[in-house]
Coordinates of C-alpha atoms in Angstrom, one line a residue:
X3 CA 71.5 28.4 -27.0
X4 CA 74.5 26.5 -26.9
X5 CA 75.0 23.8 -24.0
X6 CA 77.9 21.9 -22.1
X7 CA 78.3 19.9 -19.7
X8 CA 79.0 20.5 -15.6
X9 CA 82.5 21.2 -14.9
X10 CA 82.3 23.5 -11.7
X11 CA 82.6 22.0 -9.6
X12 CA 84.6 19.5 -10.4
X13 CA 83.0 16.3 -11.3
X14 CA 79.3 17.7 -10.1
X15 CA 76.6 16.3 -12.3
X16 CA 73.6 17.5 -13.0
X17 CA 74.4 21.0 -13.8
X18 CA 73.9 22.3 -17.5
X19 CA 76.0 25.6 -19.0
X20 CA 74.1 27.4 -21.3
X21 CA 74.9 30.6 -23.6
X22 CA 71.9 32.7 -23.9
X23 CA 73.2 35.0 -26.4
X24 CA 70.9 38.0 -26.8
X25 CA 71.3 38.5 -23.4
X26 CA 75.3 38.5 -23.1
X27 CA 74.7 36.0 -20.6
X28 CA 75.9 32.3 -19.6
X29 CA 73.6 30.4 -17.1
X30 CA 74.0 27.2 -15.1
X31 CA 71.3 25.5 -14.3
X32 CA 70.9 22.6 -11.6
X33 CA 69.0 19.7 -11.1
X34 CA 69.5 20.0 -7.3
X35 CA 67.0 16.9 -6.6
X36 CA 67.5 14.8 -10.1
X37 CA 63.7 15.4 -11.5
X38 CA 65.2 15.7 -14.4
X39 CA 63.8 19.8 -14.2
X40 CA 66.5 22.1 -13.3
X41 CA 65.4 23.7 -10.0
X42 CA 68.2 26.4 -9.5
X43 CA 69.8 28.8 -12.4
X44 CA 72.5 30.8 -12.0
X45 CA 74.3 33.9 -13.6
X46 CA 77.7 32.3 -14.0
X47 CA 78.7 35.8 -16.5
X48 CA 77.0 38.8 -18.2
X49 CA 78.3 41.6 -20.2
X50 CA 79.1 39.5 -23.1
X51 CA 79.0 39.8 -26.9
X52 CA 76.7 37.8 -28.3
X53 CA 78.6 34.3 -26.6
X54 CA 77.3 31.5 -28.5
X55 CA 79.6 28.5 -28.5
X56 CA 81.3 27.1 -24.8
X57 CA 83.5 24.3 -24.2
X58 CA 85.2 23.5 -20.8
X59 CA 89.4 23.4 -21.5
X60 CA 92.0 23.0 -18.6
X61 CA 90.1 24.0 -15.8
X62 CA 87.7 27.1 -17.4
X63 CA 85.1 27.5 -19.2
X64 CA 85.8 29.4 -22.9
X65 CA 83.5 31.5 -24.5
X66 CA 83.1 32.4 -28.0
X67 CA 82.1 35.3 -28.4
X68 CA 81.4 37.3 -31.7
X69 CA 84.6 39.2 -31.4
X70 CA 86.5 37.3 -29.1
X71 CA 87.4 34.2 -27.2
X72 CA 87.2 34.5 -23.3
X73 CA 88.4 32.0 -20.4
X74 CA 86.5 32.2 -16.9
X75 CA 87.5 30.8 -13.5
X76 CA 85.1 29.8 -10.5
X77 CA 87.8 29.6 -7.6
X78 CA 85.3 29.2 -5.4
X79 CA 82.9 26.8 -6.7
X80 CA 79.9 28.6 -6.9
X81 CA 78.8 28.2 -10.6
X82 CA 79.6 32.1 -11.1
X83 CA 83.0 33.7 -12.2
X84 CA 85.3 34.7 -10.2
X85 CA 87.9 35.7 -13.0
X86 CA 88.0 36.4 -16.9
X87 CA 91.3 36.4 -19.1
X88 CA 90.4 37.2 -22.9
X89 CA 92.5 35.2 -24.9
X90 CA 91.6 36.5 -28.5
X91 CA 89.8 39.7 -29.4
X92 CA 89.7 40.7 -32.6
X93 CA 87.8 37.9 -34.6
X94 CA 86.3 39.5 -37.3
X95 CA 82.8 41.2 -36.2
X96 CA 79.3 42.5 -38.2
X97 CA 77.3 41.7 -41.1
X98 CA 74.7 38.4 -41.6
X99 CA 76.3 35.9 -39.3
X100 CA 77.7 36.5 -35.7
X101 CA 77.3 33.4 -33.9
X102 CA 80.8 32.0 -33.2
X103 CA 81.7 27.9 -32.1
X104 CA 84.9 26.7 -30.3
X105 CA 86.0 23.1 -29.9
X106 CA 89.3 21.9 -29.0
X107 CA 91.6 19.4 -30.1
X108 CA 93.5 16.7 -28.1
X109 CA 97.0 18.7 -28.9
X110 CA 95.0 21.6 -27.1
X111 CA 94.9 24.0 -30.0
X112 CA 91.2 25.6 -30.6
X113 CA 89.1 26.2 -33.4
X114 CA 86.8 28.8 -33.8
X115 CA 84.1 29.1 -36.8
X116 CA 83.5 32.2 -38.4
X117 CA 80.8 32.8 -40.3
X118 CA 80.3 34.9 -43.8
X119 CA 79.9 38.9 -43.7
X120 CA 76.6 38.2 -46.3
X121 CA 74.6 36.0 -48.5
X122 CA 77.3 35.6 -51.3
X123 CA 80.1 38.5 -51.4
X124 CA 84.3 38.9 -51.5
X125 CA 84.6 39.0 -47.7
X126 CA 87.3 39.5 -45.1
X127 CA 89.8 35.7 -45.8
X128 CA 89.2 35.0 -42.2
X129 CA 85.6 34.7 -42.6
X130 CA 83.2 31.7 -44.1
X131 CA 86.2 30.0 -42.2
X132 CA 87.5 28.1 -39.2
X133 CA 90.5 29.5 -37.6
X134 CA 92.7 27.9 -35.9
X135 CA 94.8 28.8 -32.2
X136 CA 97.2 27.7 -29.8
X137 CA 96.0 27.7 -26.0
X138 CA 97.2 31.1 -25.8
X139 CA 95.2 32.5 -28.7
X140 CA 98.8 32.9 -30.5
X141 CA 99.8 30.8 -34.0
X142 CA 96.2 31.9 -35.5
X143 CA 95.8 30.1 -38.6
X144 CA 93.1 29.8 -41.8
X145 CA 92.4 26.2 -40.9
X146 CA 89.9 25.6 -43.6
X147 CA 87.8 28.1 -45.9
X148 CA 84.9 28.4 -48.4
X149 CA 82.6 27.1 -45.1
X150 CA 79.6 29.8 -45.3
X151 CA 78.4 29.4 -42.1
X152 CA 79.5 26.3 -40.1
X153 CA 77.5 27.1 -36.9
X154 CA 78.3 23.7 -35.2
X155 CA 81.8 22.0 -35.6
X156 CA 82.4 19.0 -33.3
X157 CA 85.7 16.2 -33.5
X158 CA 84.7 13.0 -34.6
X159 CA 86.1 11.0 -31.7
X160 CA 86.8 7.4 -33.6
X161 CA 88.8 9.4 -36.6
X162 CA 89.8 12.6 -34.5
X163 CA 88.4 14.7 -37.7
X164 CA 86.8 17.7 -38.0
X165 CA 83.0 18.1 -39.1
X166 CA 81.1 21.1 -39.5
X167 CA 77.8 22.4 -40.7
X168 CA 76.8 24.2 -43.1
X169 CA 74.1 26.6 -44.2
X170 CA 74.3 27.2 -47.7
X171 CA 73.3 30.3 -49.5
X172 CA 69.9 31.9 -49.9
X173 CA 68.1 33.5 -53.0
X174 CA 68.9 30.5 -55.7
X175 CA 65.7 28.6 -54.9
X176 CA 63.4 26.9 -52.7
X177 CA 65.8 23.8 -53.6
X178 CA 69.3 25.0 -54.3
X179 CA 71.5 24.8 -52.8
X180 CA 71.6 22.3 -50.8
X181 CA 72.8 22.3 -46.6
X182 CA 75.3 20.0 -46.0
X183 CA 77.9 18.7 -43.1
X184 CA 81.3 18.3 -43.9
X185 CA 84.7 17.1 -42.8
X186 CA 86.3 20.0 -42.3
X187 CA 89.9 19.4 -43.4
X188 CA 93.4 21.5 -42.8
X189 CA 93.6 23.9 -45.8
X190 CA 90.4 22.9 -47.6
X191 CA 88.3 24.9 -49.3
X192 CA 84.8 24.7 -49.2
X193 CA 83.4 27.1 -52.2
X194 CA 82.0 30.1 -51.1
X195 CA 81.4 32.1 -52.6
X196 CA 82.3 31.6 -55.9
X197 CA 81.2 27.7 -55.7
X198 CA 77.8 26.0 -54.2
X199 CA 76.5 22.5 -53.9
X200 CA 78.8 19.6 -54.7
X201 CA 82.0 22.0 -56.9
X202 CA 79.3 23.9 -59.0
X203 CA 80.5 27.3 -60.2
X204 CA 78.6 30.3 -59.5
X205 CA 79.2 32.3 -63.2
X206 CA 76.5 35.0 -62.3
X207 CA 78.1 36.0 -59.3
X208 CA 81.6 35.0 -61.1
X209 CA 82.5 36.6 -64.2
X210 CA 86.1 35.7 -64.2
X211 CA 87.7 33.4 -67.0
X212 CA 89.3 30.1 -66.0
X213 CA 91.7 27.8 -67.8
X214 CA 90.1 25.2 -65.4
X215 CA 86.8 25.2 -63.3
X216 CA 88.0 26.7 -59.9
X217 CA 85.4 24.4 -58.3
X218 CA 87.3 21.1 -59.2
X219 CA 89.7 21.9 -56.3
X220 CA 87.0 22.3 -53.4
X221 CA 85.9 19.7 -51.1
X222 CA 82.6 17.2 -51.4
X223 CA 80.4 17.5 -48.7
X224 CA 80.1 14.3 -47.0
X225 CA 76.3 14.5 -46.1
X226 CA 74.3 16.5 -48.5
X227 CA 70.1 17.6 -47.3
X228 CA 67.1 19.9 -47.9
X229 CA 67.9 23.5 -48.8
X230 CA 67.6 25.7 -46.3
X231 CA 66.8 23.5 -43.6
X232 CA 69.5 25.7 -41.7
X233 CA 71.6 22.7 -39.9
X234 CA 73.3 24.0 -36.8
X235 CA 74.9 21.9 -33.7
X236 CA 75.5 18.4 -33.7
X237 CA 77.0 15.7 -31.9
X238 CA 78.3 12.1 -32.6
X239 CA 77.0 9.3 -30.3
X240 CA 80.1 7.7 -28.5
X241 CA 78.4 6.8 -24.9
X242 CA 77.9 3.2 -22.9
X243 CA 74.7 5.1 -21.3
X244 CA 72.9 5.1 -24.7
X245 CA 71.5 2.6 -26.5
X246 CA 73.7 0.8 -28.9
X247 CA 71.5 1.5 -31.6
X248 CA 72.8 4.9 -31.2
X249 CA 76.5 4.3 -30.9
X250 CA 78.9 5.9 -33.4
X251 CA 75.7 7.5 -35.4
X252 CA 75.7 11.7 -35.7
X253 CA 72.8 13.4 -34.6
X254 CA 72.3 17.2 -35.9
X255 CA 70.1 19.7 -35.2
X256 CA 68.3 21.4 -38.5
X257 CA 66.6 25.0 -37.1
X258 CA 64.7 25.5 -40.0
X259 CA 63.9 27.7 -42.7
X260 CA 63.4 31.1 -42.7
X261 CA 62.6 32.1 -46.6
X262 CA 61.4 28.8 -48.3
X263 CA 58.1 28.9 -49.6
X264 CA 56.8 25.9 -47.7
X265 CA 59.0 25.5 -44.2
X266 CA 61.3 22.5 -43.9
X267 CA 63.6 21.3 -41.0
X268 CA 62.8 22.2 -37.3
X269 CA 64.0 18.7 -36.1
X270 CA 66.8 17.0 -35.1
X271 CA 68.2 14.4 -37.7
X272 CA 69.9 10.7 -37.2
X273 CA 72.7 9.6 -39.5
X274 CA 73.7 6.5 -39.6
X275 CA 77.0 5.2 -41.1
X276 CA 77.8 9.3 -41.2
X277 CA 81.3 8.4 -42.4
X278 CA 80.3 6.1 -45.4
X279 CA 77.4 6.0 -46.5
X280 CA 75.2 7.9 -44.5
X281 CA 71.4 7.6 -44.1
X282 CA 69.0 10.2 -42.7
X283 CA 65.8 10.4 -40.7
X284 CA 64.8 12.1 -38.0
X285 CA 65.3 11.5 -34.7
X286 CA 62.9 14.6 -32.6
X287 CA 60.4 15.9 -35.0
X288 CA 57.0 17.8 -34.1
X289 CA 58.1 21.6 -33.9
X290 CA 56.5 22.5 -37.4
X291 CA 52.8 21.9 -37.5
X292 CA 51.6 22.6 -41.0
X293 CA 53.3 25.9 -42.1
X294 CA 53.6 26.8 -37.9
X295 CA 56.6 26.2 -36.3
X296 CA 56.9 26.3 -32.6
X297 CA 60.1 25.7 -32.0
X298 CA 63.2 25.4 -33.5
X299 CA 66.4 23.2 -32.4
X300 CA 70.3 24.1 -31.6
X301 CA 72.5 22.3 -29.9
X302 CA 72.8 18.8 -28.4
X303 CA 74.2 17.4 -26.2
X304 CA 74.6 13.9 -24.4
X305 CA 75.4 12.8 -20.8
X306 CA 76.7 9.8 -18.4
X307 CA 73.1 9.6 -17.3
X308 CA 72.2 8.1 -20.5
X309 CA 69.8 11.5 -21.7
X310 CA 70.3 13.9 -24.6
X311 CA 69.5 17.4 -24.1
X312 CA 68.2 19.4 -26.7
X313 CA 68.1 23.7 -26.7
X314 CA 65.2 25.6 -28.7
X315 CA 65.6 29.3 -29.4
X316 CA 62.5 30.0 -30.3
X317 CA 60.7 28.4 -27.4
X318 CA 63.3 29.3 -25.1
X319 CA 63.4 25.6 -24.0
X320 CA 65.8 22.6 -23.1
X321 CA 64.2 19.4 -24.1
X322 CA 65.8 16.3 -21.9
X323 CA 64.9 12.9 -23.8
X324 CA 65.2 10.1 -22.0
X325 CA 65.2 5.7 -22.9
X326 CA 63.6 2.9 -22.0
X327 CA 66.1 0.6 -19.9

């Protein structure tokens, strides 16, 4: 459950677009008498695979699907499509990790992240990656690699950088290795599979000889966590409706593990300072009750209305918070 904000019609607030991916669906739902509860959902497209990420771009909204990038049109302003153009359709497709994000940037070039075939494995180059397109889905490039699974990516709009997620692999440990965010940097490479953690070389899976540790070249994370805490979309605070406690800090949302022998994450996280030196504590907490968890964050996402919206997978839910004026 990925969300973004109103753009049909134009300028209308109050409506929310959300993938529901097991369904091939996007919705829009409307607060049609600003309760704060939407009160009318509607179908805006079906029939898709697996769409995850969504990002209005030049007039339509762009899907990410697992195999392809799509961009719909509502010429009549009814919140449903009237007309699809694929733009890309041949992203790589199967194994662990299908989920697919798309952001663009202010040249309007898109990036798409692609996630790894399988827990640790020599997979297809354009996997554990984010690729990189023109408008027209031409110029494809290996943007950055070595990213296992970057679910959420998001621009850093006071440095235009890239950051990304990262779920790092299973089977070492309750405590290794750990999940991290990173800026995500043109022709960096991120480790995987033959690295994990902070440059460490994996020589069980790895049985080649260097002349020099191939892990020296890859790239520090910048925010390092709890193993397997499974961070996923996140969002950095740049709006006058917030409080400006909040402004220029990262919020992320950590949907918890799924193998660790006592359960960690379900939350979403606050970092402060995320381009120095950042600090972490959460921000929404209460979806794990002992060894029970309830629910288990996404996305996020902030509006001019001075709320944050949160979407839950587990509980099917959106969560609106709201502040104190």
């Amino acid at each position: 459950m990925v969300i973004s904000p109103g753009g049909w019609p134009k300028g209308e607030a109050g409506v929310l677009f959300v993938t529901e991916s097991d369904t091939g669906r996007v919705l829009a739902m409307k607060d049609e008498n600003n309760d704060g509860v939407a009160d009318k959902i509607v179908v805006v497209a079906s029939g898709l695979n697996f769409p995850h990420g969504i990002v209005f771009h030049d007039n339509a909204l762009w899907i990410a699907e697992t195999t392809r990038v799509t961009k719909i049109f509502d010429d009549n302003n009814d919140l449903i499509a009237d007309r699809k153009t694929v733009v890309v359709d041949n992203l790589p497709n199967g194994g662990h990790h299908i989920s697919r994000t798309i952001v663009f940037d202010e040249a309007g070039r898109f990036y798409v992240s692609v996630g790894s075939s399988c827990n640790v494995c020599i997979d297809d180059q354009r996997r554990a990656a984010i690729l990189r397109f023109n408008a027209d889905g031409s110029g494809e490039e290996i943007f950055a690699k070595g990213s296992r699974n970057a679910v959420g990516i998001v621009f850093n709009p006071n440095t235009g950088e890239l950051w990304g997620t990262e779920n790092g692999r299973d089977l070492l440990g309750d405590d290794v290795p750990a999940d991290e965010i990173n800026i995500l940097k043109r022709g960096g490479d991120y480790g995987w599979p033959i690295c994990y953690g902070d440059k460490i070389h994996d020589t069980d899976f790895d049985k080649n000889r260097y002349v020099v540790d191939p892990c020296l070249g890859t790239v520090s994370p910048q925010i390092t966590m709890q193993a397997h805490v499974a961070p996923l979309g996140l969002r950095f605070v740049w709006n006058d409706s917030l409080p400006n406690a909040l402004q220029g800090d990262l919020l992320f949302a950590q949907h918890g593990s799924w193998n660790r022998t006592v359960p960690v994450g379900y939350q979403v996280v606050r970092v402060i300072n995320p381009a120095g030196n950042p600090g972490l504590s959460p921000f929404v907490n209460g979806w794990l009750e002992g060894t029970k968890a309830w629910g288990r964050p996404v996305d996020i996402l902030d509006s001019q209305n001075g709320e944050i919206f949160i979407t839950d997978d587990y509980a099917g839910a959106i969560y609106r918070i709201v502040f104190d004026k």
